Amino acid sequence: TDQDDIVIGTPTAGRRVPEIENLIGFFVNTLVLRTEFTGNPTFRELLRRVRERTLEAFTHQDVPFGKLVETLQPERDLSRAPLFQVVFALQNAPDTTLELSGLAVDPIDVERSTAKFDLTISLSETQEGLSGSAEYNTDLFDASTIARLLEHYEVLLRGIVADQDTHISALPLLPEGERDRMLVGWSGTVVVYPRDSCIHGLFEEQVERSPEAVAVVFGDERLTYGELNVRANRLAHRLRSLGVGAETRVGICVERSLEMVVGLLAILKAGGAYVPLDPEYPAERLTFLLGDAGVSVVLTQSWLRERLAGDAVSLICLDATEEEVSGGEVNPAVAVGAENLAYVVYTSGSTGEPKGVEVPHRGVVRLLFGSSYAVLDESRTILQAAPLEFDASTFELWGALLHGGRSVLLPQRVPTAQSLREIVGRHGVDTMWLTASLFNAVVDEDVEVLGGVEQLLIGGEALSVTHVRKYRERYPASRLINGYGPTENTTFTCCHSIPSRVGESVSSIPIGRPIANTRVYVLDDHMQPVPIGVAGELYVGGDGLARGYLNRPELTAESFVPDPFGGESGALLYKTGDSVRYLADGNIEFLGRRDFQVKLRGFRIELGEIEAVLGRHPGVRQVVVSLREHPGSDKRLVAYIVPDAGWSPTVDEMRQFLKQSLPDYMVPAAFVMLEQLPLTPSGKVDRQSLPEPEQPSAKEDYVAPSTPLEHTLAALWAELLGLERVGINDNFFDLGGHSLMVMRMVSRINDSLRSEIPLRKVFELPTLAQLAEYIDIAHWASRDNQPDSATVTTRREELEL
């Protein structure tokens, strides 16, 4: 049960009833027995605790159970019995037949239509041993589950008899067959793949096979494998001249472009490892990442030079003249192996600082070779849409380039249904990866967008069954894959091929089984395998495992632990922190997190990092950050703040303070000021009692819309954001808007105005007044009766500035 305080009921024949004492002498009552398992006791110690507690209970067995419920007044729930839901009954009387004045009384079995409790286990002592039965709620259990449970119980009893001094956590529970199935049969398969190869080496082999084939496409630009190889080699030799070699970490801070791909390949060819840096990150975060990664060389673009100029690094602009980045054109000869570092991706950290995950070449090669979750070959055209800081880009980019396929780069920073439709149709994209949130938005907006996609991988967070079913009803023949995996195990750990029909009885989509050369185990807190259907923590290992966290030896040792099952010397497992369970067919079902890490639109966020940054504000005494559901099944971050005495921090102040250190997706959409945080009886923050924010925080200096277009936009924003009103000075993102909402908003605006407002304009002009003015001018320019060209040109220039 993953609990150390267990309460069960047990019937006892000890309550005397004077009115019928001459007939039977007693009446059955129910005792409530509580057992504590704290400290992982031995069975002998546990037996002593149970004996003491049971004897104490028997001294009060004449108190009717109904009286106990009446006195304690527990919260009543029609779906379960009060105080306990499990009953254990042991019948150890020598004879169950009574002779009373010529009347024989025998127990009989009555077929019941309703179980009184969730589960009742009844045992009887016989001359042959113990026999018993189980009565259970069929809404909660099926026959196969109960059969397994009783088999586990028998294994447990045999283990206790064999050694009463074994600690509870080490007592056997699984029959040998089930244990072998879970630790061997279901834990993962080993297949032959180019285990000792590097990413750039496999790419160079593709260049030899098909130098004229198109490798990468960006808008109207394209590079063949031969052209891409030559450009990457030139840059790689330049990097070598700057001292880049094996294990050298090189930053890359660029927008999506052909230069981005050239830069990544060049770093690997030079022997180094790339460190993605989002150009949109706050300057403080960029400075921290450069310092933590020990980066001395950064590949960037001319227009981003100013953002990095203050840091003590050498900058190479990829869009500069060929002479500035040119070296030799042959493949550099570098001594790099599969164990060497390929990239470092930073994820949110619970200590208040991001942590760098070190991924070797072998992890990437294992992701893309030997597995059957998707078809990857020279015929594939794969969309590259994820930011480099998001490890889905590993699958998107190298899944194409290491197999001779085409990588099509999404021109827009943020995909929309409209841009996806265009790029799928124009370039014949047949393989795509989408976050679960983006998948939901596209299905809601226009499911036809995905019509030409033969292989669609979705993940990043739990899938919506409703959206999966809607997609499947329209496209039953496509290959739809739920891909699960932490960054620490190189993009995908498990995959599940979703069937063509998702029945009405399906309540969740499994994450499936481990891909090839990956090991998974579902374990309890003592690293013991748990039975089928029982929740445990997912541990993962195999060739996809990262080395650990850069510059964080203590955190690495805490998260990457010795593998007690693998058999390979020095093998490690990563503790994912994800609560899962095995289903009877061997698939794994995701249940949630065991800590305060959350997934929001595909991004992994440690709530502790946001709390730590907010806690540094002088006006904040206490803070808790939570992920809350918003109307329309949207999720958003909410910060609960107890201000320090004498301070009255405003919402705008809090937002601006966070934006100095955190990326936009980590800035809460709502802030709630409290006099004190709610606490549990043990003194911890009671997160369940945190109040719902009334609405996203709007600007205090409200200015009402005045033009018809402003009124239209304000109504649309209010509908999307769940607000009562929106002013012209309000910022869409400060009100809780995000990239997926932008997609829906732009789609509606374009449909109603029959225009093509670029998605990026919402990010560039985030207030309602700015966006309304831009749309107004753009709409003028598209009509016959427009103001003079000089006026339009001047206002456009002002807006661009």
CSV table of N, CA, C and O in Angstrom, one decimal, residues 4-47:
chain,number,residue,atom,x,y,z
A,4,ASP,N,2.6,3.3,6.0
A,4,ASP,CA,3.2,2.7,7.2
A,4,ASP,C,2.2,2.8,8.4
A,4,ASP,O,2.6,2.6,9.5
A,5,ASP,N,0.9,3.1,8.1
A,5,ASP,CA,-0.1,3.2,9.2
A,5,ASP,C,-1.4,2.5,8.6
A,5,ASP,O,-2.0,3.2,7.8
A,6,ILE,N,-1.7,1.3,9.0
A,6,ILE,CA,-2.8,0.6,8.3
A,6,ILE,C,-3.9,0.3,9.3
A,6,ILE,O,-3.7,0.0,10.5
A,7,VAL,N,-5.1,0.6,8.9
A,7,VAL,CA,-6.3,0.3,9.7
A,7,VAL,C,-7.2,-0.7,9.0
A,7,VAL,O,-7.5,-0.5,7.8
A,8,ILE,N,-7.6,-1.8,9.7
A,8,ILE,CA,-8.5,-2.8,9.2
A,8,ILE,C,-9.6,-3.0,10.2
A,8,ILE,O,-9.4,-2.7,11.4
A,9,GLY,N,-10.6,-3.7,9.8
A,9,GLY,CA,-11.7,-4.1,10.7
A,9,GLY,C,-11.6,-5.6,10.9
A,9,GLY,O,-11.2,-6.3,9.9
A,10,THR,N,-12.0,-6.1,12.0
A,10,THR,CA,-12.1,-7.6,12.2
A,10,THR,C,-13.3,-7.9,13.1
A,10,THR,O,-13.5,-7.2,14.1
A,11,PRO,N,-14.1,-8.9,12.7
A,11,PRO,CA,-15.2,-9.3,13.5
A,11,PRO,C,-14.8,-10.0,14.8
A,11,PRO,O,-13.8,-10.8,14.7
A,12,THR,N,-15.4,-9.8,15.9
A,12,THR,CA,-15.1,-10.5,17.1
A,12,THR,C,-16.4,-11.0,17.8
A,12,THR,O,-17.4,-10.2,17.8
A,13,ALA,N,-16.4,-12.1,18.4
A,13,ALA,CA,-17.6,-12.7,19.0
A,13,ALA,C,-17.6,-12.4,20.5
A,13,ALA,O,-17.8,-13.2,21.3
A,14,GLY,N,-17.3,-11.1,20.9
A,14,GLY,CA,-17.1,-10.8,22.3
A,14,GLY,C,-18.1,-9.9,22.9
A,14,GLY,O,-18.1,-9.7,24.1
A,15,ARG,N,-19.0,-9.3,22.2
A,15,ARG,CA,-20.0,-8.4,22.8
A,15,ARG,C,-21.2,-9.2,23.3
A,15,ARG,O,-22.0,-9.7,22.5
A,16,ARG,N,-21.4,-9.2,24.6
A,16,ARG,CA,-22.5,-10.0,25.2
A,16,ARG,C,-23.8,-9.2,25.1
A,16,ARG,O,-23.9,-8.0,25.3
A,17,VAL,N,-24.9,-9.9,24.7
A,17,VAL,CA,-26.2,-9.3,24.6
A,17,VAL,C,-27.1,-10.1,25.6
A,17,VAL,O,-27.5,-11.2,25.4
A,18,PRO,N,-27.5,-9.4,26.8
A,18,PRO,CA,-28.2,-10.2,27.8
A,18,PRO,C,-29.5,-10.8,27.3
A,18,PRO,O,-29.9,-11.8,27.7
A,19,GLU,N,-30.2,-10.1,26.4
A,19,GLU,CA,-31.5,-10.6,26.0
A,19,GLU,C,-31.4,-12.0,25.3
A,19,GLU,O,-32.4,-12.7,25.3
A,20,ILE,N,-30.3,-12.3,24.7
A,20,ILE,CA,-30.2,-13.6,24.0
A,20,ILE,C,-29.0,-14.4,24.5
A,20,ILE,O,-28.7,-15.4,23.9
A,21,GLU,N,-28.5,-14.0,25.7
A,21,GLU,CA,-27.4,-14.8,26.3
A,21,GLU,C,-27.8,-16.2,26.5
A,21,GLU,O,-26.9,-17.1,26.3
A,22,ASN,N,-29.0,-16.5,27.0
A,22,ASN,CA,-29.4,-17.9,27.2
A,22,ASN,C,-29.4,-18.7,25.9
A,22,ASN,O,-29.3,-19.9,26.0
A,23,LEU,N,-29.6,-18.0,24.8
A,23,LEU,CA,-29.7,-18.7,23.5
A,23,LEU,C,-28.3,-19.0,22.9
A,23,LEU,O,-27.9,-20.1,22.6
A,24,ILE,N,-27.5,-17.8,22.7
A,24,ILE,CA,-26.2,-18.0,22.1
A,24,ILE,C,-25.1,-17.5,23.0
A,24,ILE,O,-24.0,-18.1,23.1
A,25,GLY,N,-25.3,-16.5,23.8
A,25,GLY,CA,-24.3,-16.0,24.7
A,25,GLY,C,-23.4,-14.9,24.2
A,25,GLY,O,-22.7,-14.2,25.0
A,26,PHE,N,-23.4,-14.6,22.9
A,26,PHE,CA,-22.6,-13.5,22.4
A,26,PHE,C,-23.2,-13.0,21.1
A,26,PHE,O,-24.0,-13.6,20.5
A,27,PHE,N,-22.7,-11.8,20.7
A,27,PHE,CA,-23.2,-11.3,19.4
A,27,PHE,C,-21.9,-10.7,18.7
A,27,PHE,O,-21.1,-10.1,19.3
A,28,VAL,N,-21.8,-10.9,17.4
A,28,VAL,CA,-20.6,-10.5,16.7
A,28,VAL,C,-20.5,-8.9,16.6
A,28,VAL,O,-21.5,-8.3,16.3
A,29,ASN,N,-19.4,-8.4,17.0
A,29,ASN,CA,-19.1,-7.0,16.9
A,29,ASN,C,-17.9,-6.8,16.0
A,29,ASN,O,-17.2,-7.8,15.7
A,30,THR,N,-17.6,-5.6,15.5
A,30,THR,CA,-16.4,-5.3,14.7
A,30,THR,C,-15.5,-4.4,15.4
A,30,THR,O,-15.8,-3.3,15.9
A,31,LEU,N,-14.2,-4.9,15.5
A,31,LEU,CA,-13.1,-4.1,16.1
A,31,LEU,C,-12.3,-3.4,15.0
A,31,LEU,O,-12.1,-3.9,13.9
A,32,VAL,N,-11.9,-2.2,15.3
A,32,VAL,CA,-11.0,-1.5,14.4
A,32,VAL,C,-9.6,-1.6,14.9
A,32,VAL,O,-9.2,-1.3,16.1
A,33,LEU,N,-8.7,-2.2,14.1
A,33,LEU,CA,-7.3,-2.5,14.5
A,33,LEU,C,-6.4,-1.7,13.7
A,33,LEU,O,-6.4,-1.6,12.5
A,34,ARG,N,-5.5,-1.0,14.4
A,34,ARG,CA,-4.5,-0.1,13.7
A,34,ARG,C,-3.1,-0.6,13.9
A,34,ARG,O,-2.8,-1.0,15.1
A,35,THR,N,-2.3,-0.7,12.9
A,35,THR,CA,-1.0,-1.2,13.0
A,35,THR,C,0.0,-0.3,12.3
A,35,THR,O,-0.2,0.2,11.2
A,36,GLU,N,1.1,0.1,13.1
A,36,GLU,CA,2.1,1.0,12.5
A,36,GLU,C,3.3,0.2,12.1
A,36,GLU,O,3.8,-0.7,12.8
A,37,PHE,N,3.8,0.5,10.9
A,37,PHE,CA,5.0,-0.2,10.3
A,37,PHE,C,6.2,0.6,10.3
A,37,PHE,O,7.2,0.3,9.6
A,38,THR,N,6.2,1.8,11.1
A,38,THR,CA,7.3,2.7,11.0
A,38,THR,C,8.6,2.0,11.5
A,38,THR,O,8.6,1.1,12.3
A,39,GLY,N,9.7,2.4,10.9
A,39,GLY,CA,11.0,1.9,11.2
A,39,GLY,C,11.4,0.6,10.6
A,39,GLY,O,12.4,0.0,10.9
A,40,ASN,N,10.5,0.1,9.6
A,40,ASN,CA,10.8,-1.1,8.9
A,40,ASN,C,11.2,-2.3,9.9
A,40,ASN,O,12.3,-2.8,9.9
A,41,PRO,N,10.2,-2.6,10.8
A,41,PRO,CA,10.5,-3.7,11.8
A,41,PRO,C,10.7,-5.0,11.2
A,41,PRO,O,10.3,-5.3,10.1
A,42,THR,N,11.3,-5.9,12.0
A,42,THR,CA,11.3,-7.3,11.6
A,42,THR,C,9.9,-7.9,11.9
A,42,THR,O,9.0,-7.2,12.5
A,43,PHE,N,9.6,-9.1,11.3
A,43,PHE,CA,8.2,-9.6,11.5
A,43,PHE,C,8.0,-9.9,13.0
A,43,PHE,O,6.9,-9.7,13.5
A,44,ARG,N,9.0,-10.4,13.7
A,44,ARG,CA,8.9,-10.7,15.1
A,44,ARG,C,8.5,-9.4,15.9
A,44,ARG,O,7.6,-9.5,16.8
A,45,GLU,N,9.1,-8.3,15.6
A,45,GLU,CA,8.8,-7.0,16.2
A,45,GLU,C,7.4,-6.6,15.9
A,45,GLU,O,6.7,-6.1,16.7
A,46,LEU,N,7.0,-6.7,14.6
A,46,LEU,CA,5.7,-6.4,14.2
A,46,LEU,C,4.7,-7.2,14.9
A,46,LEU,O,3.6,-6.7,15.3
A,47,LEU,N,4.9,-8.5,15.1
A,47,LEU,CA,4.0,-9.3,15.7
A,47,LEU,C,3.8,-8.9,17.2
A,47,LEU,O,2.6,-8.9,17.7
